[in-house]
Coordinates of C-alpha atoms and ligand atoms in Angstrom, one line a residue:
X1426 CA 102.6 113.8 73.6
X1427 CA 103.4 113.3 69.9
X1428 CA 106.7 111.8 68.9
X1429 CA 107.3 111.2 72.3
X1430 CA 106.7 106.7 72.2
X1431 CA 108.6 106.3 68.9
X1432 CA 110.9 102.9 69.1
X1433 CA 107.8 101.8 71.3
X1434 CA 105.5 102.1 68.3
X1435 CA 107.6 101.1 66.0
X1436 CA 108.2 97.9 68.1
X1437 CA 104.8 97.4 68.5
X1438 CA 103.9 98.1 64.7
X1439 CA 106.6 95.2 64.0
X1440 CA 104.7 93.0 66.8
X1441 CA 101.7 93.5 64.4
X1442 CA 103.4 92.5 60.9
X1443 CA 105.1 89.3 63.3
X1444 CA 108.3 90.2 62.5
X1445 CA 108.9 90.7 66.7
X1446 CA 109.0 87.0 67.5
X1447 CA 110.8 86.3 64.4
X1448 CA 114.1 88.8 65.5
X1449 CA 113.5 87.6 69.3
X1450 CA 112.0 90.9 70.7
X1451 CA 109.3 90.0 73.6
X1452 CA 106.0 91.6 72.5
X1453 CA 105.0 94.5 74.0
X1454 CA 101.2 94.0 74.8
X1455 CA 98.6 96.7 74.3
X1456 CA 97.2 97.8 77.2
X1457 CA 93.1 98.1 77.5
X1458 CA 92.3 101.7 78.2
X1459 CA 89.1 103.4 79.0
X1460 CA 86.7 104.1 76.5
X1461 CA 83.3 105.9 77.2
X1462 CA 80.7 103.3 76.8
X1463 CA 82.9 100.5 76.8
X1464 CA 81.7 97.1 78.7
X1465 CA 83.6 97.3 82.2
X1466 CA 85.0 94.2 81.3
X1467 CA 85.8 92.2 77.8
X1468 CA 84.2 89.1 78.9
X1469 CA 83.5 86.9 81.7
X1470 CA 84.8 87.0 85.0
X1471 CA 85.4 84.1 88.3
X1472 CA 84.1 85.3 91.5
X1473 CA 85.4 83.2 94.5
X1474 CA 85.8 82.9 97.4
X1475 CA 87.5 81.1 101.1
X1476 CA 86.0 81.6 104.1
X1477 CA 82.8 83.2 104.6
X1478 CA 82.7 85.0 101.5
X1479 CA 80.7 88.1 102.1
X1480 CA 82.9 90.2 99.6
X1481 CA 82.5 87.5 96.8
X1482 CA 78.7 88.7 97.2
X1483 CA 79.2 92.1 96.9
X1484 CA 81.5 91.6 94.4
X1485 CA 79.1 89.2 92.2
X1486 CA 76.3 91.7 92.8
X1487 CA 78.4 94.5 91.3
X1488 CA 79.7 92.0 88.6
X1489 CA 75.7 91.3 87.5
X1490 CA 74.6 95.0 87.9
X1491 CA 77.4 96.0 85.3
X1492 CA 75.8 93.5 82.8
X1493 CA 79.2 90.9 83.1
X1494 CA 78.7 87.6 82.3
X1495 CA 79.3 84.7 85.3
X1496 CA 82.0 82.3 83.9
X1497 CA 81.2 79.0 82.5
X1498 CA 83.3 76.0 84.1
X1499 CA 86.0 76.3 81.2
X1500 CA 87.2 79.1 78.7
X1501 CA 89.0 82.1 79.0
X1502 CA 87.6 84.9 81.4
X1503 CA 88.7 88.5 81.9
X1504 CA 88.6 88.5 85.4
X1505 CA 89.2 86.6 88.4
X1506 CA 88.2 87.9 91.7
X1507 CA 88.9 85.7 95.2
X1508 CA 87.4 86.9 98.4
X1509 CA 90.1 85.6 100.6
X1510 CA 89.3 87.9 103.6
X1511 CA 87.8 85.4 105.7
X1512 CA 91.9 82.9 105.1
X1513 CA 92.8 82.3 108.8
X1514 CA 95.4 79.1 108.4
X1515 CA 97.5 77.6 106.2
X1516 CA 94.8 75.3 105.1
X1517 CA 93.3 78.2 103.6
X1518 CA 96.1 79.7 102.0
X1519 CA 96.4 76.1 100.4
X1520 CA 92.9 76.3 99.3
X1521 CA 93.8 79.8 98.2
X1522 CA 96.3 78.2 95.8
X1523 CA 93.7 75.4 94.3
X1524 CA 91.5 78.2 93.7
X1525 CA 93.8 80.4 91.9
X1526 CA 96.1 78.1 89.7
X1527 CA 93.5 77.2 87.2
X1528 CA 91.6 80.4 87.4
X1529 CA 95.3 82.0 86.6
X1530 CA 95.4 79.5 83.3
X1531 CA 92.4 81.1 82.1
X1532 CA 93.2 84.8 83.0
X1533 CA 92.6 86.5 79.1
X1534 CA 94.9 89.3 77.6
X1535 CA 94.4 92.4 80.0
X1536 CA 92.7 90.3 82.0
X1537 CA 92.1 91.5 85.8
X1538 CA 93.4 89.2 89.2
X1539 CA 92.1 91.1 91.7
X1540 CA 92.5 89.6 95.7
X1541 CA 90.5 90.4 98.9
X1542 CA 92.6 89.9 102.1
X1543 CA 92.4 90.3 105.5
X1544 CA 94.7 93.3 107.7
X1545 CA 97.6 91.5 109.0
X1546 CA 97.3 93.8 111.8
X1547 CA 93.9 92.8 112.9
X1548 CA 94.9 89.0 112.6
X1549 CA 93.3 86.8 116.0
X1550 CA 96.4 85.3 116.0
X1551 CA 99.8 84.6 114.7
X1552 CA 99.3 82.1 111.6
X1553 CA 96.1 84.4 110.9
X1554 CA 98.5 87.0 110.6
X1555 CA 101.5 85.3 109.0
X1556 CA 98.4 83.9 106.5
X1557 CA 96.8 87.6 105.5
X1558 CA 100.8 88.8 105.2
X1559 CA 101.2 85.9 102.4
X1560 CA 98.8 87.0 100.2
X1561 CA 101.3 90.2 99.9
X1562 CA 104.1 88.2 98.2
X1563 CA 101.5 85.8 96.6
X1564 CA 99.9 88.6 94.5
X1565 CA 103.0 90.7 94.1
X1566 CA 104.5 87.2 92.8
X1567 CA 101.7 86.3 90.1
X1568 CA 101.8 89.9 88.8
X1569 CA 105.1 89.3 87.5
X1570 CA 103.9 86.1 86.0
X1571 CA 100.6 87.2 84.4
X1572 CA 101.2 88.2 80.6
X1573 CA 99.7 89.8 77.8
X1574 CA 98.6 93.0 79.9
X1575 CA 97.0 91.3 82.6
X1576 CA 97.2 92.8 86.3
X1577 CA 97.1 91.4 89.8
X1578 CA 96.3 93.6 92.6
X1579 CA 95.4 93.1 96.5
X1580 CA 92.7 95.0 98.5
X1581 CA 93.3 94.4 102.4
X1582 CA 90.1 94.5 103.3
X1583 CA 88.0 95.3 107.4
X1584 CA 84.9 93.7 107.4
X1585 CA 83.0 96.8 107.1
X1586 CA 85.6 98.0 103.9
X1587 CA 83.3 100.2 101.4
X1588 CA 84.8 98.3 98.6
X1589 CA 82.7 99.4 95.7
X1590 CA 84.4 102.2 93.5
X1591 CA 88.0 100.6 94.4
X1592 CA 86.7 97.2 93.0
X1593 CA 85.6 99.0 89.9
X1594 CA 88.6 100.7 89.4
X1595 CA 90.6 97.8 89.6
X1596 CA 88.8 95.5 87.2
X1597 CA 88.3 98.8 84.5
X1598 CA 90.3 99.6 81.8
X1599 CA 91.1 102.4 84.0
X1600 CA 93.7 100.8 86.3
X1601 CA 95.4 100.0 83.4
X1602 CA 99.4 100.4 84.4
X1603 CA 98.2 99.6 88.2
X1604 CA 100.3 96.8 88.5
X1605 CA 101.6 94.6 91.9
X1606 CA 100.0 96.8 94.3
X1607 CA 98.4 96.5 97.7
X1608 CA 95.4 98.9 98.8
X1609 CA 94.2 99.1 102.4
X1610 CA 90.4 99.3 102.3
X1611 CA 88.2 100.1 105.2
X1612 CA 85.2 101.3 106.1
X1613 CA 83.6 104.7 104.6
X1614 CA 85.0 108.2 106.0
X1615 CA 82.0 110.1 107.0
X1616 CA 79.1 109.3 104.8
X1617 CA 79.0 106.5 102.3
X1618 CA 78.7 107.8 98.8
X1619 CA 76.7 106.2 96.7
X1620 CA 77.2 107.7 93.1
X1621 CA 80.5 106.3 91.4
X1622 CA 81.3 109.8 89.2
X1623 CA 82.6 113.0 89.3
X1624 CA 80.0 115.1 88.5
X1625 CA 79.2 118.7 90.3
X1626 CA 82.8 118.1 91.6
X1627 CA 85.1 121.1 91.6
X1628 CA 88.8 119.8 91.2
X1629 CA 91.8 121.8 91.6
X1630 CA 94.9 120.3 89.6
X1631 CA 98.6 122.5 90.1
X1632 CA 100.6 122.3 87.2
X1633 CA 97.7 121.6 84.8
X1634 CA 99.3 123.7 81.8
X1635 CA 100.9 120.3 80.6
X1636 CA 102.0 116.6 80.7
X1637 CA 100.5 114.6 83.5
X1638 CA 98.6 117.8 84.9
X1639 CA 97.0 118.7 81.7
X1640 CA 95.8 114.5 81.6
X1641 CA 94.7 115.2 85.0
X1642 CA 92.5 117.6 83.9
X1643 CA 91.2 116.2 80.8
X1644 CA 90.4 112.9 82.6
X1645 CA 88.3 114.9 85.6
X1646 CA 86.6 116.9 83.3
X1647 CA 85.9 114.0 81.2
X1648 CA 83.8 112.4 84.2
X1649 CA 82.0 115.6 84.9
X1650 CA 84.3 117.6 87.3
X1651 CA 84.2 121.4 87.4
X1652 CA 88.1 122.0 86.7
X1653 CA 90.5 125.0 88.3
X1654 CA 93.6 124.8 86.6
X1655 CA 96.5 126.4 88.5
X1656 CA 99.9 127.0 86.7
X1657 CA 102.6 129.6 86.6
X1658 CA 101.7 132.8 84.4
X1659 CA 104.6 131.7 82.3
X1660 CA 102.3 128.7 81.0
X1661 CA 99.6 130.9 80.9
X1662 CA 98.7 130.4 77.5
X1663 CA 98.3 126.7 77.8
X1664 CA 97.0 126.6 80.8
X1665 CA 94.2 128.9 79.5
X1666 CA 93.6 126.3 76.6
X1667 CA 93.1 123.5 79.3
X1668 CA 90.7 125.4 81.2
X1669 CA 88.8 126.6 78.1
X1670 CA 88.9 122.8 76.4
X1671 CA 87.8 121.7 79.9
X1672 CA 85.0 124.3 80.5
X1673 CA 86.9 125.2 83.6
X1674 CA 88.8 128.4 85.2
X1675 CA 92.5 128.7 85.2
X1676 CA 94.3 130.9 87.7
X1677 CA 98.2 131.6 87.4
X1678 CA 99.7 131.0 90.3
X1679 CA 102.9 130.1 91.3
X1680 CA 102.6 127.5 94.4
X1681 CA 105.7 128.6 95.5
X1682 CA 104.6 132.3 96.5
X1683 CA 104.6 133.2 100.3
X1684 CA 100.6 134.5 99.1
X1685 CA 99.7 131.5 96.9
X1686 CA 97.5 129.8 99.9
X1687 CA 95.5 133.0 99.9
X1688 CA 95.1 133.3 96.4
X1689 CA 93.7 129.7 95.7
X1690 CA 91.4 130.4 98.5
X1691 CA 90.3 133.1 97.3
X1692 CA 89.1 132.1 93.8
X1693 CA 87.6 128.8 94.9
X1694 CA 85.6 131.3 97.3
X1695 CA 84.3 133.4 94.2
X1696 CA 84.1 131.6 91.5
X1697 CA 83.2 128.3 92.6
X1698 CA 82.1 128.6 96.5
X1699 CA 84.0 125.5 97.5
X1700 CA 86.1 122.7 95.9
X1701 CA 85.7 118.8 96.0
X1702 CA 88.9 117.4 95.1
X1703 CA 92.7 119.0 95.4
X1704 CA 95.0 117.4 93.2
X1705 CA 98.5 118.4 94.2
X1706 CA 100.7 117.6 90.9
X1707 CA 102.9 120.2 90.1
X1708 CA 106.5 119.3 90.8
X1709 CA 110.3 119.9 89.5
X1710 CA 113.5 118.1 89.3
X1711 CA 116.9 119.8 89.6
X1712 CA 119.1 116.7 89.6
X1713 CA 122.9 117.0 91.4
X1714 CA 124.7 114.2 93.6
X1715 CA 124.8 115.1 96.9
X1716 CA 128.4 116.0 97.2
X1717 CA 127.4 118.8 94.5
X1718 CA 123.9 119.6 96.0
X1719 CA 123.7 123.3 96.3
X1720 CA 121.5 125.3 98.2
X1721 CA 119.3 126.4 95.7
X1722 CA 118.7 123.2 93.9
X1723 CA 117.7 121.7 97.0
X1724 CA 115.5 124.7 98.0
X1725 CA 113.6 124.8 94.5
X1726 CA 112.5 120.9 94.9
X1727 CA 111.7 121.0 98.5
X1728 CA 109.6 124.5 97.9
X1729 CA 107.4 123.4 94.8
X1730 CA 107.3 120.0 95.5
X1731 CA 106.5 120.1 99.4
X1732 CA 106.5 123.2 100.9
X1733 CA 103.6 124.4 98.6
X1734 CA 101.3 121.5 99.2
X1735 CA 102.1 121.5 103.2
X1736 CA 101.0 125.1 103.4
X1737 CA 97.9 124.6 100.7
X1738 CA 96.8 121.8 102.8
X1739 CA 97.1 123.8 106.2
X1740 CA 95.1 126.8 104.6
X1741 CA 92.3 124.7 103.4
X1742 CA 91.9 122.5 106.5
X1743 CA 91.6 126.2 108.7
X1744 CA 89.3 127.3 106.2
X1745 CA 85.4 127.5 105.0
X1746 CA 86.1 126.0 101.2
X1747 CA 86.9 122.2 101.9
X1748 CA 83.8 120.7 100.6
X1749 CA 82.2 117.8 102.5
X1750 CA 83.4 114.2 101.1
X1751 CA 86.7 116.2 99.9
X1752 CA 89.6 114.2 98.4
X1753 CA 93.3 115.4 98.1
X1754 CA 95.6 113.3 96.1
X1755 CA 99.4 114.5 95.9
X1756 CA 101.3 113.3 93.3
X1757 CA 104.3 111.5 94.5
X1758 CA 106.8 109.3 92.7
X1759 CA 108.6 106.1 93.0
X1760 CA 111.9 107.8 93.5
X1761 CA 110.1 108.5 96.5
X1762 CA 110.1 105.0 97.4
X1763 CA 113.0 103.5 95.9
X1764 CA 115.7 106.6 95.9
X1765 CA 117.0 107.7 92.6
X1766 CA 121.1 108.4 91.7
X1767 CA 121.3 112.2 91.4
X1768 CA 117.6 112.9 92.9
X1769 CA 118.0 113.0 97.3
X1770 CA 116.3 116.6 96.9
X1771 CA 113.8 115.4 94.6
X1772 CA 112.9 111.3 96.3
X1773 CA 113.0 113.7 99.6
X1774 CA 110.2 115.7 98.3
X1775 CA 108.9 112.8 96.8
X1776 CA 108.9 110.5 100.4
X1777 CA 108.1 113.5 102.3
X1778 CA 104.6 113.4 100.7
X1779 CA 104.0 110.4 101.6
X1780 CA 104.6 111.1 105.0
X1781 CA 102.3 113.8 105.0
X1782 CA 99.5 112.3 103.6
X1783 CA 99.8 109.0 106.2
X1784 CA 99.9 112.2 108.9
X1785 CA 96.7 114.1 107.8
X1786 CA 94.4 111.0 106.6
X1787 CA 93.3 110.6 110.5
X1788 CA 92.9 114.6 110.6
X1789 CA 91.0 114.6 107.7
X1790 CA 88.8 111.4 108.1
X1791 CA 87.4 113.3 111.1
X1792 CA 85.5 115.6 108.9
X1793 CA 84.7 112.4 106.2
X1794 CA 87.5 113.9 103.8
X1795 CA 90.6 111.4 102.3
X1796 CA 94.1 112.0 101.1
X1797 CA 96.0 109.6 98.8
X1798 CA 99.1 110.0 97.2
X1799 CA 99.7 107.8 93.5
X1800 CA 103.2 107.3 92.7
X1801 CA 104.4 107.3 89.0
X1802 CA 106.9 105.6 88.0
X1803 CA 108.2 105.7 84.1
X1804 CA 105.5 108.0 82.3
X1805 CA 105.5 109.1 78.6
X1806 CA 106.1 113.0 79.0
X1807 CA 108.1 115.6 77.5
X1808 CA 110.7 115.2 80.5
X1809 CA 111.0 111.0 79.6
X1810 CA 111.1 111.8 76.6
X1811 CA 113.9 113.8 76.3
X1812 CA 116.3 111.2 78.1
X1813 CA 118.9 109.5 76.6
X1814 CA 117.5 106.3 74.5
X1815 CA 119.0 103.9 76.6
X1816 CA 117.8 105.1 79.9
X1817 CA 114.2 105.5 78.1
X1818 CA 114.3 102.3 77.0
X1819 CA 115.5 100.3 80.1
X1820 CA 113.3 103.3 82.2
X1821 CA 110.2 101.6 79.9
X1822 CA 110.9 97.8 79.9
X1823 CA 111.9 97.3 83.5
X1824 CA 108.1 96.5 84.6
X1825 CA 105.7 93.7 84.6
X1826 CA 104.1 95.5 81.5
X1827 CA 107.1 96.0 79.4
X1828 CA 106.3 99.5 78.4
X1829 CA 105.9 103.1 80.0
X1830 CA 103.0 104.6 81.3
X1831 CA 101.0 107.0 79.9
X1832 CA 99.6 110.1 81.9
X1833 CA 96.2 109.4 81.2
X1834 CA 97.1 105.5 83.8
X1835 CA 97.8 107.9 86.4
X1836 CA 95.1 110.5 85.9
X1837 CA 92.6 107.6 85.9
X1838 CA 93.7 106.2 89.2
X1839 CA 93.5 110.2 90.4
X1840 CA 90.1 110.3 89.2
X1841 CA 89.1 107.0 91.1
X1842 CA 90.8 108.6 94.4
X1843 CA 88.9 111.6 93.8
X1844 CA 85.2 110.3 93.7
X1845 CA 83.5 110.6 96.6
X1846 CA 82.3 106.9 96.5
X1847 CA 86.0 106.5 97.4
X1848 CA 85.9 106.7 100.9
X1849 CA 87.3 103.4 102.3
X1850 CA 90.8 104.7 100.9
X1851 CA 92.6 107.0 102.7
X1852 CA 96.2 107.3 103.6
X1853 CA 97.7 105.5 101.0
X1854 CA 100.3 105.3 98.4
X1855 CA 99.5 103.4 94.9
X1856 CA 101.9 103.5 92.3
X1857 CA 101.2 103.6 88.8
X1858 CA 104.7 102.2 88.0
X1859 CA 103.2 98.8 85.9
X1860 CA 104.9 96.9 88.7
X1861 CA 108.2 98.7 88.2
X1862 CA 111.8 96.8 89.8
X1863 CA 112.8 100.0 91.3
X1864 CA 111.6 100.2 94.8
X1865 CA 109.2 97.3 94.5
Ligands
NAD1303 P1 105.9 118.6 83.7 O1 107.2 119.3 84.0 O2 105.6 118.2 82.3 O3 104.7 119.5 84.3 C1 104.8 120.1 85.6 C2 103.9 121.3 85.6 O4 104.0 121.9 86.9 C3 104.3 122.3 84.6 O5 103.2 122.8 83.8 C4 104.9 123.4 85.4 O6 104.8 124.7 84.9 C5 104.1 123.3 86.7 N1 104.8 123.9 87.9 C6 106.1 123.8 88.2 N2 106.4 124.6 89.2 C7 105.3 125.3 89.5 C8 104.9 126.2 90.5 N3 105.9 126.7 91.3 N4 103.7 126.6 90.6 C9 102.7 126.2 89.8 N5 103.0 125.2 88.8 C10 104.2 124.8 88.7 O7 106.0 117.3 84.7 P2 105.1 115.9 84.6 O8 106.0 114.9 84.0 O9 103.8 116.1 84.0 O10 105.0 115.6 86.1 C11 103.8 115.9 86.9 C12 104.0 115.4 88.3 O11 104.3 114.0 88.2 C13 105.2 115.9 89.0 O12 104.9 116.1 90.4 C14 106.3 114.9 88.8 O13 107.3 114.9 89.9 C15 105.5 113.6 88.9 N6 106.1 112.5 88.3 C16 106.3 112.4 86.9 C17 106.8 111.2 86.4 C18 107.1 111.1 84.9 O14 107.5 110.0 84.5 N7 106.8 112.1 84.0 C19 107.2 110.2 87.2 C20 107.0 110.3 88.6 C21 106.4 111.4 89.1

């Protein structure tokens, strides 16, 4: 990772001396990251709520067991959480706004505005429905308003949601770069967890040898997962420093192989028994327009980046390792969502994973398992950073935060999706993009 965020700390060294505002450069505000034994929160936070507010409960109840202070009637606070699942008309939505425009005022740096709302879907009726639908463009609207670091999020919420680890996340310095985004939260797939950690997991993470996948790894094994770091033998060396620095295994494998299934299987079987949490993250670009697509670019993208996870995925559901409570998170992309210039091979990869993780949630929920897929958008790698400046810079600034990610945002969010306490969320696609334009 060295090297690789130059002009951005140079800016942001300049932003410290003052000199930023003098020459006319916006500041470029430091995100809050996770730091073991940090407070979950900086200082207080506003719990409200319209309607009957049985989520503002369980929220404050959370809140008070993490040792946060309630807010006072004035000052700044760094959080402000609105149960707005019970909002029915527009009366509500009105109220919604009272709430929310002086609680917004007092929203500190990196401050958290985190939304409750109810499934359009299950509306009673039609202004029910056109009311839990608003609270879509209200929160991706007041994202892009929010400054210093701050984030606003919305969790569509069923009255029996199991909210808790997916409240946490998004109030921690973990969901740092999770920006604009709207989570579907329901009710538990088979038994509600009650421990909010890692530990006694075993994770698999592909491509674990560097960049994000090596973050991945770091960040699971930092919150007591048992890692099994798969790469191609040509990374063998660095993958073998991951596992060791993890305490994990490492196996070289090339996804791609017609036998790679097999061989994953087969070392979870033996040297772990089982695994916990599948983390499909390897992936390749081999960028060409259309009109000069050939064969084999297309072919390379579609194998590593799909092919390898559908037929992972079909070997572990027919098979004996799939721990209860498992979680698989494939790692997609935003020019999965948005398309890219020069990328259909790689965005079809990208969207095709979302559409097979939306197609095996139900399979999976049957036997209380989830599967997620996060969606990066502009990440601090190698690959960004060997772009030309100008696309790196305009890849970095054209989000609500003003600055790239860094792997460690989307390993987090992995991590959150990967705790068993995280079984209300299944099916979805979050992007870690800091509320990127592209697609949003
Ligand atoms: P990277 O190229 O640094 O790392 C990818 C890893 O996957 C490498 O270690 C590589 O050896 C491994 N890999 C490739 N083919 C493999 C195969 N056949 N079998 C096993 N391992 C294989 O990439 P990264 O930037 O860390 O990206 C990780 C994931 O995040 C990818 O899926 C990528 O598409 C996605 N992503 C990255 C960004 C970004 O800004 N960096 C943005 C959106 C999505």
């Amino acid at each position: 990772m060295s090297g690789v965020s130059t002009s951005r700390d140079t800016l942001r060294d300049l932003s410290q001396i003052g000199l930023v505002q003098a020459l006319g450069v916006p500041r470029i505000p430091q995100l809050r990251r996770f730091v073991a034994g940090a407070p979950l929160l900086d200082g207080p936070a506003l719990v409200g709520s319209v309607g009957d507010g049985s989520f503002a409960k369980q929220v404050q109840a959370l809140l008070d067991d993490a040792g946060v202070a309630r807010a006072a009637d004035e000052g700044k606070v760094a959080a402000v959480v609105l149960d707005a699942s019970g909002a029915r008309t527009l009366d509500d939505l009105a109220a919604i706004q009272q709430f929310l425009t002086p609680a917004v005022k007092r929203l500190a740096p990196v401050g958290r505005l985190l939304l409750l709302g109810p499934e359009p879907a299950d509306a009673p009726d039609v202004e029910a429905a056109a009311v839990a639908q608003a609270l879509d463009g209200l929160v991706r609207s007041v994202a892009k308003e929010v400054r210093a670091g701050a984030t606003a999020n919305l969790l569509v919420v069923t009255p029996d949601a199991d909210i808790t680890s997916t409240v946490l996340f998004f109030l921690s310095a973990r969901s740092a770069y999770v920006d604009g985004q709207v989570v579907r939260v329901g009710a538990a797939v088979g038994t509600p967890e009650v421990a909010d950690t890692l530990t006694g997991r075993v994770a698999v993470v592909t491509g674990a040898a560097r960049g994000i996948g090596a973050a991945i790894a770091d960040t699971l094994a930092r919150d007591g997962a048992t890692i099994v770091a798969v790469d191609i033998p040509a990374a063998g060396e660095s993958l073998s420093a991951v596992a060791n620095r993890t305490g994990g295994t490492a196996l070289q494998l090339d996804i791609t192989a017609p036998d790679a299934a097999d061989r994953l299987l087969t070392h979870l079987r033996e040297r772990h028994g089982h695994v916990d949490i599948v983390v499909h993250n390897a992936g390749i670009t081999r960028d060409k327009l259309l009109a000069n697509m050939d064969a084999d670019r297309w072919n390379a993208v579609l194998a590593v980046n799909l092919r390898a996870q559908l037929a992972i995925n079909t070997a572990l559901l027919g098979s004996d390792v799939l721990g209860d409570s498992a979680r698989i998170v494939s790692v997609a992309s935003t020019s999965g969502i948005a398309g890219n210039r020069g990328q259909t091979n790689y965005a079809a990869s990208k969207a095709g994973v979302i559409g097979m993780v939306r197609a095996l949630a139900p399979q999976l929920a049957q036997r209380g398992a989830t599967i997620n897929a996060v969606a990066p958008g502009f990440i601090e790698t190698d690959m960004t950073a060997k772009m030309p400046l100008g696309t790196r810079e305009a890849g970095r600034r054209i989000n609500s935060l003003r600055q790239g990610g860094l792997p460690v945002d989307v390993a987090e969010t992995i991590g959150w999706l990967g705790r068993a306490a995280s079984g209300g969320v299944t099916g979805q696609v979050v992007r870690v993009c800091g509320q990127s334009m592209l697609g949003a």
